XYZ file of C-alpha atoms in Angstrom:
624
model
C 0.000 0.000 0.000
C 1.164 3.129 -0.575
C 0.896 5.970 1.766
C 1.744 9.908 1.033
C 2.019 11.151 4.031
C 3.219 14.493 3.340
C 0.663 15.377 0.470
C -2.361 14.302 3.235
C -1.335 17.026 5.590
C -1.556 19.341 2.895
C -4.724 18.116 1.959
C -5.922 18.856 5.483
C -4.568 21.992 5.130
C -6.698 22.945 2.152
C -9.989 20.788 3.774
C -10.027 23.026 6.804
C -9.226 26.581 5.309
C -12.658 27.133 4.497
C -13.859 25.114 7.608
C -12.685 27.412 10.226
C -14.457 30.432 11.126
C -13.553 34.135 11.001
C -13.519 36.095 13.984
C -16.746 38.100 12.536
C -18.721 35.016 12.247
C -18.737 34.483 16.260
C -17.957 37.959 17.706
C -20.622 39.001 19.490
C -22.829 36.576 18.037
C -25.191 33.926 19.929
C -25.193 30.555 19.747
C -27.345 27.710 21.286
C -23.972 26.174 22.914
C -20.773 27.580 23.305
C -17.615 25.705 23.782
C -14.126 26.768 24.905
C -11.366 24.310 24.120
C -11.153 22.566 20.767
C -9.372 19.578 22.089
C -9.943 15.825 22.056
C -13.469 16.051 24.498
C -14.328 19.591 23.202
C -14.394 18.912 19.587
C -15.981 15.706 20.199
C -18.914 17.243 22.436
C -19.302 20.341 19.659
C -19.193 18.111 16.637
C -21.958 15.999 17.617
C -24.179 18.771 18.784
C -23.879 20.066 15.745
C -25.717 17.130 14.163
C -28.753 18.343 15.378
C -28.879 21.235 12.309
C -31.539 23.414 14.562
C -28.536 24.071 17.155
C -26.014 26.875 16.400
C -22.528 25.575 18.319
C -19.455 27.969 18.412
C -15.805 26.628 19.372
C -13.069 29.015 20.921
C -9.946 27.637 20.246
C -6.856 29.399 21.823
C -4.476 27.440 19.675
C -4.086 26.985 15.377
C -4.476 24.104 13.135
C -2.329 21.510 14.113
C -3.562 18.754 11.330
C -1.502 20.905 9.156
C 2.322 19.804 10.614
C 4.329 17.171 9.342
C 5.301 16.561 12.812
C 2.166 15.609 14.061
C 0.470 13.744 11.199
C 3.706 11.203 10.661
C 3.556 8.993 13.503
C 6.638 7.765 15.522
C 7.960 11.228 16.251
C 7.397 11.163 19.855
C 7.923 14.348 21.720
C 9.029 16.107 18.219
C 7.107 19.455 19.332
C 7.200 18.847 22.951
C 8.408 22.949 24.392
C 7.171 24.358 20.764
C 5.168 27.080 22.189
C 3.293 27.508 19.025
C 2.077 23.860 19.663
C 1.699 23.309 22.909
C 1.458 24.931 25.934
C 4.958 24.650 27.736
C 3.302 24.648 31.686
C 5.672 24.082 34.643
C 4.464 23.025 38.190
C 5.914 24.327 41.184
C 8.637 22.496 42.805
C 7.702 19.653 43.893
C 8.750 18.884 47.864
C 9.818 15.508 47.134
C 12.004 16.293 44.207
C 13.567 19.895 44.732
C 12.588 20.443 41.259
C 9.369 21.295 38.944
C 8.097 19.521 36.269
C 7.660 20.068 32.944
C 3.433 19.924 32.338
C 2.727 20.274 28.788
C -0.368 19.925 26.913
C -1.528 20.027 23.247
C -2.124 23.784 21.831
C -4.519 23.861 18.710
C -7.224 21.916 17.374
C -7.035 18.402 18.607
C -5.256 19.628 22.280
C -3.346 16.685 23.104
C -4.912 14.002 21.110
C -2.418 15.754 18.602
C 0.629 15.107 20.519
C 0.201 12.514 22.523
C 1.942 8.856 22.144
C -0.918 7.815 20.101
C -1.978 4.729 22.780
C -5.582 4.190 22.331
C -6.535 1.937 25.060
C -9.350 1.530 27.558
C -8.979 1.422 31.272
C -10.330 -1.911 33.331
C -13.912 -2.277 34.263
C -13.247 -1.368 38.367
C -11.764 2.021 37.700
C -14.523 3.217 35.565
C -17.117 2.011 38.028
C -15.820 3.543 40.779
C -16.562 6.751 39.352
C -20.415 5.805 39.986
C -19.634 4.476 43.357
C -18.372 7.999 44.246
C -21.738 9.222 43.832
C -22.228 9.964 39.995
C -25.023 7.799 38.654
C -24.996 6.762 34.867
C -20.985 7.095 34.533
C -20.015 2.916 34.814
C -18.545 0.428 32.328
C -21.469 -0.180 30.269
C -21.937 3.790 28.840
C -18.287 4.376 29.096
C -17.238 1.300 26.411
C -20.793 2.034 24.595
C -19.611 5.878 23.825
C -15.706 4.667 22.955
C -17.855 2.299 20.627
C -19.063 5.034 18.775
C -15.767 6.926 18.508
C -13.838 4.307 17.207
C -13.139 2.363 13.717
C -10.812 -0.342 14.709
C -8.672 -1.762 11.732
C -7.478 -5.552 12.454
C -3.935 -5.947 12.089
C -3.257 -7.428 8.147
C -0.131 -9.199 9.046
C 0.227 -10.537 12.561
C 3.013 -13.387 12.897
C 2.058 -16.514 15.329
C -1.024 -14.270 16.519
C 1.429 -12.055 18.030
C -1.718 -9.122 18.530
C -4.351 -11.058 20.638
C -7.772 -8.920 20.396
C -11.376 -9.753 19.714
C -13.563 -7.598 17.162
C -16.531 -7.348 18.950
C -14.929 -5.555 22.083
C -14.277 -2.166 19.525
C -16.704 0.041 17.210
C -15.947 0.118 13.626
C -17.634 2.988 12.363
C -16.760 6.018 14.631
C -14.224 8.480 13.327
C -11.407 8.008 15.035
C -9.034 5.408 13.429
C -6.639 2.725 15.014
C -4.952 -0.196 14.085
C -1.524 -1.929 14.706
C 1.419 -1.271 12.728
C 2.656 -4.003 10.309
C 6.071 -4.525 12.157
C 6.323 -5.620 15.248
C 9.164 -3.171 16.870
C 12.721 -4.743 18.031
C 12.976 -7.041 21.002
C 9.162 -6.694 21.879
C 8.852 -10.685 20.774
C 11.511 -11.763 22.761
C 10.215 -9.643 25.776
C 6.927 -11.089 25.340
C 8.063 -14.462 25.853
C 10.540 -13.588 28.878
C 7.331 -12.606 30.464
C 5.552 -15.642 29.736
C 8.428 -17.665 30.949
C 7.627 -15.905 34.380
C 4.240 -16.444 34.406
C 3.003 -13.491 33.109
C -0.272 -13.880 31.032
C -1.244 -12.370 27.565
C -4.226 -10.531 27.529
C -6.475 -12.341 25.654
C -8.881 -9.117 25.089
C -7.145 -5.785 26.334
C -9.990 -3.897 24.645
C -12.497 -5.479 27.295
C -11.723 -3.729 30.217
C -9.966 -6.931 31.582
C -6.294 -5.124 30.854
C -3.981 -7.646 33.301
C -0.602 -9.574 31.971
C 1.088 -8.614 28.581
C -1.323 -6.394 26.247
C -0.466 -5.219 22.798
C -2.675 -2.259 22.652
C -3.234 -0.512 18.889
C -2.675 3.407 17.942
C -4.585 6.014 16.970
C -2.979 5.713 13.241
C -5.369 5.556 10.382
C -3.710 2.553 8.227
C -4.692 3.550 4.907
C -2.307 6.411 4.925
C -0.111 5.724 8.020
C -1.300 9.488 9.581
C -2.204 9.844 13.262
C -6.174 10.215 13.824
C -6.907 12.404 16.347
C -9.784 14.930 17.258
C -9.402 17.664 14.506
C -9.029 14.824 11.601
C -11.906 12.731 12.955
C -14.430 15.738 14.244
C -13.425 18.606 12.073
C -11.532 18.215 9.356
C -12.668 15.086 7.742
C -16.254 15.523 9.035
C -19.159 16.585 7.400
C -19.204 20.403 7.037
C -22.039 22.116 8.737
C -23.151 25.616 8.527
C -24.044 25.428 12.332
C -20.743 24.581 13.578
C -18.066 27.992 13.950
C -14.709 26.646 15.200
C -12.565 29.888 15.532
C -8.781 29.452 16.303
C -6.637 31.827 18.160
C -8.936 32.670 20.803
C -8.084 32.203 24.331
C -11.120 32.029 26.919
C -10.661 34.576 29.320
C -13.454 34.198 31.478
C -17.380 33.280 31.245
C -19.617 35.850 31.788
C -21.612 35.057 34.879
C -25.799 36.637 35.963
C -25.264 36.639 39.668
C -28.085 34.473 41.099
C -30.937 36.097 42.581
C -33.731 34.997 45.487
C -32.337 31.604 45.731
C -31.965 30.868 42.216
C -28.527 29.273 40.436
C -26.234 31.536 38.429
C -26.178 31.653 34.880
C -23.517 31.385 32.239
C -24.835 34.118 29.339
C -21.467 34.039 27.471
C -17.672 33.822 26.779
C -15.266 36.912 26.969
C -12.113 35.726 24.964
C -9.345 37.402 23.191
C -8.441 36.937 19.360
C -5.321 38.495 17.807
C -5.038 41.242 20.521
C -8.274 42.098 20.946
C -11.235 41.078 23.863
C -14.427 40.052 22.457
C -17.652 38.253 23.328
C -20.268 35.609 22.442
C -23.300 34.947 23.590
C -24.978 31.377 24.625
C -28.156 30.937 24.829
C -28.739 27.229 26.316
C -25.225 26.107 27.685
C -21.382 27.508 27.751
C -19.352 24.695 28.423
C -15.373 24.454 29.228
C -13.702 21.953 27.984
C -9.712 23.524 28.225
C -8.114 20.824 30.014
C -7.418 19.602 33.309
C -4.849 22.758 34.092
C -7.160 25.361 32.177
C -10.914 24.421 33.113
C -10.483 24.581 36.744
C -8.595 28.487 36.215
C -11.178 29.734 33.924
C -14.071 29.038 36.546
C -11.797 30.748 39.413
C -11.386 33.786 36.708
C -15.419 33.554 36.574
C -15.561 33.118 39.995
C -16.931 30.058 40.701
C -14.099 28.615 43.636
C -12.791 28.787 46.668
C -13.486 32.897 47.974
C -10.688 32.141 50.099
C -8.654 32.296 46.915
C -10.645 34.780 44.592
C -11.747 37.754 46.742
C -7.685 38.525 47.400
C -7.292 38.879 43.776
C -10.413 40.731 43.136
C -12.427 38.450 41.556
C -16.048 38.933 42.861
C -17.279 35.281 44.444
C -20.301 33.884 42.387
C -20.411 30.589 43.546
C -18.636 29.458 46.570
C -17.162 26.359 46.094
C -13.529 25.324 47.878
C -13.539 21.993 45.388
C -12.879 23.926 42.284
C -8.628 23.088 41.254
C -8.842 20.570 44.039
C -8.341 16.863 43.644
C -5.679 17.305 41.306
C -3.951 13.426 40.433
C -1.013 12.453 37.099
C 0.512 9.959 36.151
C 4.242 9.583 37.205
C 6.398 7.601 35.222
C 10.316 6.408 34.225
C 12.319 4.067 32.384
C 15.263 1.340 32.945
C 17.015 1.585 29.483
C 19.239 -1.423 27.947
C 21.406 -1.409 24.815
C 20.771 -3.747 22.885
C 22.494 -5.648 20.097
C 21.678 -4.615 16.478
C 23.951 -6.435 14.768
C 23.193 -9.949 15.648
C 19.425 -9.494 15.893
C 19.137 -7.339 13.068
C 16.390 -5.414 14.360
C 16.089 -1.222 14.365
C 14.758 0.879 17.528
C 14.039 4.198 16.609
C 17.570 5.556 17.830
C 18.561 5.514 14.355
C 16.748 7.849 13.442
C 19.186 10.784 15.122
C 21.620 9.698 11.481
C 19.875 12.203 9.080
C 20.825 9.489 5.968
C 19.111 7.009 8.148
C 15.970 9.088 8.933
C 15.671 10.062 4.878
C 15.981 6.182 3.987
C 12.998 5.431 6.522
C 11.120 8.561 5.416
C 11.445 6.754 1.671
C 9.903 3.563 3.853
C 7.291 5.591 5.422
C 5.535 6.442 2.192
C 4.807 2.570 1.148
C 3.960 2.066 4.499
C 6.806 0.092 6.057
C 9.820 1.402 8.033
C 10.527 3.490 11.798
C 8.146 6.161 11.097
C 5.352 3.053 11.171
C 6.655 1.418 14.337
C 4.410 2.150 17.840
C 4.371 1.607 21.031
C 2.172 -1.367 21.480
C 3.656 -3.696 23.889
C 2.167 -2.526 27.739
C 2.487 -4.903 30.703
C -0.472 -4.151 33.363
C -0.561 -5.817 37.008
C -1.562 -6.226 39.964
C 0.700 -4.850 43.061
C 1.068 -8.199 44.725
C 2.655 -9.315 41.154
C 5.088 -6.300 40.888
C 6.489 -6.492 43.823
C 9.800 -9.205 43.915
C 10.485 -9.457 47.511
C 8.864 -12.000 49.887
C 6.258 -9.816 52.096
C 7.195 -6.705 50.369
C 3.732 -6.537 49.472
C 2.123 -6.847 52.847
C 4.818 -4.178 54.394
C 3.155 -1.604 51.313
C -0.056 -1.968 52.042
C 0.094 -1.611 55.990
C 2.674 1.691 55.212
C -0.115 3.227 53.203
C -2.853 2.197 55.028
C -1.169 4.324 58.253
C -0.707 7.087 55.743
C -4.563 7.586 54.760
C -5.424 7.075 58.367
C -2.732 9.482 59.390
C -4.185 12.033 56.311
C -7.852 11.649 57.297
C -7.206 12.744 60.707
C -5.180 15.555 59.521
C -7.299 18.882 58.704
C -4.882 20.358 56.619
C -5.417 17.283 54.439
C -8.341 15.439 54.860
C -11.493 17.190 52.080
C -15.287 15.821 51.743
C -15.082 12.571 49.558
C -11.201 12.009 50.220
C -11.963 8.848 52.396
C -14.233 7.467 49.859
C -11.928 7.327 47.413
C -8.968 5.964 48.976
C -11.395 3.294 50.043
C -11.903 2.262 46.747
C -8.334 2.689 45.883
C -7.357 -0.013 48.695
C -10.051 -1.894 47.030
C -7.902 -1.979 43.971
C -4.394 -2.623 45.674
C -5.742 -5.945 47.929
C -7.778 -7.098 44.552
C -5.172 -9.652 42.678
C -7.178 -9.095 39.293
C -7.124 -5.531 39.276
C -4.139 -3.711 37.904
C -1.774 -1.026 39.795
C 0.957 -0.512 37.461
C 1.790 -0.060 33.964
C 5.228 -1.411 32.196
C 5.725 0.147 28.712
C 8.285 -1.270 26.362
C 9.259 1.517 24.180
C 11.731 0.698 21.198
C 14.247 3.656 21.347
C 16.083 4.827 24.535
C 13.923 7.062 26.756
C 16.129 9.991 27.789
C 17.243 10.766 31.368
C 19.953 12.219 32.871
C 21.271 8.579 33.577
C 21.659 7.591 30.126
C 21.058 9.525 26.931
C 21.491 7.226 23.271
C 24.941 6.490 21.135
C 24.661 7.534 17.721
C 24.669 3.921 15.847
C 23.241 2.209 18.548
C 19.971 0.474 19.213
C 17.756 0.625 22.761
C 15.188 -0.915 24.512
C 13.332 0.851 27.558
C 10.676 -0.326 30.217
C 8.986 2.388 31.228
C 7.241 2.222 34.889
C 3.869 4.077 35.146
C 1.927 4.932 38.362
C -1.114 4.990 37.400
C -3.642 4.927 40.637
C -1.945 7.770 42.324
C -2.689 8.110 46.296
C -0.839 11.761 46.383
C -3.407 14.977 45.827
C -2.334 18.272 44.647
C -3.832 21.301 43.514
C -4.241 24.007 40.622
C -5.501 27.922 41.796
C -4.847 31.035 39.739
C -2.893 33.727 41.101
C -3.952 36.841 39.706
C -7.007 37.899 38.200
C -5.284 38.163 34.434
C -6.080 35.233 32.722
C -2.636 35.225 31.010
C -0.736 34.869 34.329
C -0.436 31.381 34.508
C -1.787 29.698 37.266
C 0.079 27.999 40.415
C 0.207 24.348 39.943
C 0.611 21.687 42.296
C 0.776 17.877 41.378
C 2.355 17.332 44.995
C 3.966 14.356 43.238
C 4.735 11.246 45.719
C 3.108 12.764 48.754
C 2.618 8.854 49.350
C 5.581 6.887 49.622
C 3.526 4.512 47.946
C 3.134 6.428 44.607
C 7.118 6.472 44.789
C 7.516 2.862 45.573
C 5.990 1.527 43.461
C 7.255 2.389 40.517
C 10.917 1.446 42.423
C 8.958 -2.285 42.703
C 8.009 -1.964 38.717
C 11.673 -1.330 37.842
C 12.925 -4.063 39.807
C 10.532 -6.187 37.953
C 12.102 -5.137 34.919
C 15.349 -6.155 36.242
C 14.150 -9.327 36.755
C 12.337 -9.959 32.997
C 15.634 -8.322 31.558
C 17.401 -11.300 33.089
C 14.801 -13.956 31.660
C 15.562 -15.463 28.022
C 14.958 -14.364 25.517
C 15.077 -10.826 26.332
C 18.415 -11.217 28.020
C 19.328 -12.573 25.213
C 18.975 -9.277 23.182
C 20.748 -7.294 26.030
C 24.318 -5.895 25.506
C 24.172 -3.784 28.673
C 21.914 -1.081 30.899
C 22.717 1.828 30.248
C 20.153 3.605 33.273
C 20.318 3.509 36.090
C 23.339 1.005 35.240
C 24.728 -1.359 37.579
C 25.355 0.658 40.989
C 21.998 1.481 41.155
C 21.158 -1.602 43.741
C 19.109 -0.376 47.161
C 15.516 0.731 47.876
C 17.258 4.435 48.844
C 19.258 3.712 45.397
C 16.154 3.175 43.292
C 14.214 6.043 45.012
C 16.906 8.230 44.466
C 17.222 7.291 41.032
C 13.536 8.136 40.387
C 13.198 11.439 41.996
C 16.095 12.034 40.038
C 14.507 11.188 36.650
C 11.040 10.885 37.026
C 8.434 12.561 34.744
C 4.636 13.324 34.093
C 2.732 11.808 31.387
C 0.631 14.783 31.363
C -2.455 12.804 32.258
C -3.509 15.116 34.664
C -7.311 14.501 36.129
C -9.376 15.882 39.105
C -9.462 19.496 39.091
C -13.523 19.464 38.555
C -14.282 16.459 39.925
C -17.563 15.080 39.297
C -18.969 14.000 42.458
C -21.873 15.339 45.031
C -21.157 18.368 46.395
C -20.864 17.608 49.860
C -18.085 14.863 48.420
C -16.054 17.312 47.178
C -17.789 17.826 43.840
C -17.263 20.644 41.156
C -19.522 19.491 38.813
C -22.592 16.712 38.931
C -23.469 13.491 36.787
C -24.741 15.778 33.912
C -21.730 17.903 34.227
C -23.181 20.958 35.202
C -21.373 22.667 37.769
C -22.612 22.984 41.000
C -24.550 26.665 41.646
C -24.945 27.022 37.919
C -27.841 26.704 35.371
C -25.711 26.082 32.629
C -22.102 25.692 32.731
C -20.670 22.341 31.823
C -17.122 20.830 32.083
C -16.172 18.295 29.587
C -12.482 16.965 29.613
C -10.672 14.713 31.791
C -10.365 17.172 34.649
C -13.932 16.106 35.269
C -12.094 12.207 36.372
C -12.744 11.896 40.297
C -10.298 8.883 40.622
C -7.605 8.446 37.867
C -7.729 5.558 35.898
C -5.098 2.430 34.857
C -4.894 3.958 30.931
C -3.759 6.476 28.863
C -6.304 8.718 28.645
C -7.102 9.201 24.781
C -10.102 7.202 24.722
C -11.686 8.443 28.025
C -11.029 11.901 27.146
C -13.201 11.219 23.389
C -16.286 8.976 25.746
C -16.642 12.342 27.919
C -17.229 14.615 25.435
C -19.181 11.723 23.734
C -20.955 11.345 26.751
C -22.184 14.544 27.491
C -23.546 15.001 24.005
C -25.529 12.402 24.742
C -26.682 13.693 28.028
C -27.260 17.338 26.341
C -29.625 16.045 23.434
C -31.308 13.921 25.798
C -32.120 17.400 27.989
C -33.188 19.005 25.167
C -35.792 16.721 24.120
């Protein structure tokens, strides 16, 4: 098959020029629904609203059109545009108290948000962390609608070529006419085999079905790459570009929500959401909503925009002069990410013959694989595929190492629930369910990513000429809580952010237990096999202090950042309820993953499209 990569984007290009709106079609105009953010939820939500053709939807988009770079239609350029400010927003936390150090907090700027940047895993969480979300008091949001509305975003493509059934999967757990496109590549990626079978020959199981929320032993999961031109599907492709055009829909870009515009509630009644102010090019405008303004700017963006509308904590607003609407101390609470970090081995290219993306840094090397690209073979097809998901007492390598975690952490919650400065409404419910999850030995705690190319630290950074293999460890059920509050009542003074990474020796620990683990496959044939040496930590790297040290040192977000409007009850520590409204409002909406109460064992692509999917459901079903 032959794929031209570089003539789609400009196709895009060309599809979306007279898609887009101009700043006079939306400018103090009404519409029936107005969203700010055009990311992966937002564009979702917006798109299928507009299917209903007696609905006027407008999209404020801070960012520009990011279907038309190179960089992020060709796949397998991970990180390419990662500190581009014209791409993404380049956010920093403040230092973090168990590192000395901030941390880099990106996300995706332009249409798509970080569906357009992100590693392009599209994979679905397991059953218990979805349904927790109902258990915390938010009827409606379980399995059952969650897969159904990931169902309808989705066109799966079965692999074409898959050697000794090396891609285990089953058809019926995916939708196949949504449009957002994922497959697997053609070519399995260097030394995955061989670690796939040094995990078998530890007793590590391969997931029969990681698409049916049963995500435990050795998954290959597929990407969000459309196969019949090798180009990453994402949000703007699937909901803008490529859709239908309709007159209803105005998607304008370069225009940054500032704040909504708020009717102060009056004998009792809830506040109401009348419009957007947002700047374009220089200049502040409005637009008017008639039914519903909803945010859907990301987990760091949402949670500021309702403080700079002030709906929050008045603890926090009334110092910076921002009049209190609704009082609410939840809002930019909650705040959980993903930590992760990487043991990295050199591995032997020569006698395997196989080539990890590290070749790519040789210009004549990355122009013969661009040659590969466009008939669909090559590096610039390869993925990451190959994730290992399980369950704590499974990680963990040393007899009653287990036991001695769970009895640490359980002193730690009791020790934060009886701790005012700590302890919010709904915190105890939710660690409840979390310990649910840790003592459960079919529920997951821990992702190990095997990542064809050498993942950068400090430790170890690649050889030109030389071929890698890393195993990424992932937190992914975080017990640590931060925060995100603005600090001034500009909206372009960016906002204080908090992850308050490892708060919980746990968080830290365990991904110390997950890269002991992948000491211990690395020294299991075949894999071993493959190994010339590891190049991080290396060798002196041998201790629990060691390890720890090793990760503060190195350790990383995945920018999967969830909680800061937490859909709960109120008195739970709720910002926004089952139909995301928020709380003290008539009709203002959050719809992005900030929404999450209690993160999730996934990358968060496909739960990101199911909310905005989601609430459109929920809205139509309102208006009828």
């Amino acid at each position: 098959m032959s794929a031209q990569p570089f003539e789609t984007a400009e196709k895009l290009e060309n599809a979306a020029k007279s898609a887009v709106a101009n700043i006079k079609d939306v400018a103090s105009q009404e519409f029936d629904y107005v969203v700010v953010g055009g990311g992966t939820a937002g564009l979702t939500l917006a798109a299928r609203l507009a299917e209903d053709p007696n609905v006027t939807v407008a999209v404020l988009e801070a960012g520009g059109e990011m279907h038309i770079h190179d960089s992020i239609i060709m796949p397998a350029q991970y990180g390419r545009e990662h500190g581009n400010p014209t791409l993404v927003y380049p956010h920093q936390t403040l230092s973090q108290k168990a590192l000395g150090r901030p941390l880099d907090w990106q996300r995706g700027r332009g249409l798509g948000g970080t569906s357009a940047i992100n590693f392009l895993v599209f994979q679905k969480p397991q059953v218990v962390d979805i349904d927790a979300w109902e258990k915390l008091g938010s009827p409606g949001w379980n399995w059952e609608r969650y897969n159904a509305a990931v169902k309808r975003v989705e066109t799966f493509h079965p692999p074409t070529e898959n050697p000794d059934g090396y891609h285990k999967y089953k058809l019926d757990s995916f939708g196949h006419k949504g449009p957002i496109h994922h497959s697997y590549p053609k070519e399995v990626s260097g030394g995955e085999a061989q670690l796939k079978q040094a995990c078998a020959n530890i007793g590590v199981i391969a997931t029969p079905d990681p698409a049916s929320g049963d995500i435990r032993g050795y998954g290959t999961f597929p990407n969000s790459v459309d196969p019949r031109t090798y180009t990453r599907s994402f949000a703007a492709t699937g909901f803008f570009v490529n859709a239908p055009h309709r007159p209803n829909l105005k998607v304008l870009i370069n225009a940054t929500g500032r704040k909504v515009l708020m009717r102060e509630p009056a004998g009792g009644s809830e506040a109401e959401a009348e419009g957007v102010e947002f700047e374009h090019e220089g200049t502040v405008y409005t637009v008017k909503a008639k039914r519903d303004v909803i945010l859907s700017a990301g987990a760091i963006r949402s949670c500021s925009l309702l403080e700079l509308s002030g709906i929050g904590n008045k603890e926090i607003l009334e110092p910076l002069g921002i009049k209190t609407i609704v009082h609410n101390p939840a809002v930019g609470e909650n705040v959980q990410e993903h930590m992760l970090n990487a043991v990295v081995w050199e591995t032997k290219k020569e006698e395997y013959g196989f080539e990890t993306l590290d070749l790519l840094m040789d210009p004549a090397t990355a122009g013969k694989h661009i040659e590969l690209y466009k008939q669909g073979s090559g590096l610039f097809t390869r993925q990451i595929n190959s994730l290992i998901w399980l369950p704590l007492s499974e990680i963990t390598t040393t007899p009653g190492r287990y036991e001695e975690m769970v009895a640490a952490e359980e002193a730690k919650i009791a020790a934060d629930l009886a701790d005012p400065a700590k302890n919010r409404p709904g915190l105890k419910e939710q660690y409840e369910l979390m310990m649910e999850t840790v003592k459960n030995p079919k529920a997951v705690n821990g992702e190990i990513a095997c990542t064809a190319f050498c993942f950068p630290s400090p430790n170890g950074q690649p050889e030109p000429g030389k071929t890698y293999i890393s195993l990424i460890g992932a937190l992914n059920l975080p017990f640590s809580r931060g925060y995100i509050h603005i600090k001034s009542a500009d909206p372009n003074v960016p906002a204080d952010m908090d992850p308050n990474v490892f708060d919980h020796d746990m968080d830290l620990d365990i991904i110390v237990e997950m890269h002991k683990w992948s000491r211990k496959v690395a020294a299991t044939s075949p894999f071993k096999d493959i190994i010339v040496k590891e190049l991080a930590p290396g060798p002196s790297v041998n201790t629990d202090d060691e390890w720890r040290a090793f990760v503060k040192a190195n350790t990383g977000t995945t920018w999967h950042t969830v909680g800061s409007c937490t859909m709960a009850p109120r008195d739970k520590g709720g910002v926004v309820d089952p139909s995301l409204k928020v709380y003290g409002t008539k009709n203002l909406r959050v719809c992005d993953i900030s929404i999450i109460p209690l993160h999730i064992s996934a990358h968060t692509q496909a739960t990101a499209y199911s909310i905005g999917e989601q609430l459109a459901e929920i809205i139509k079903a309102e208006a009828k």
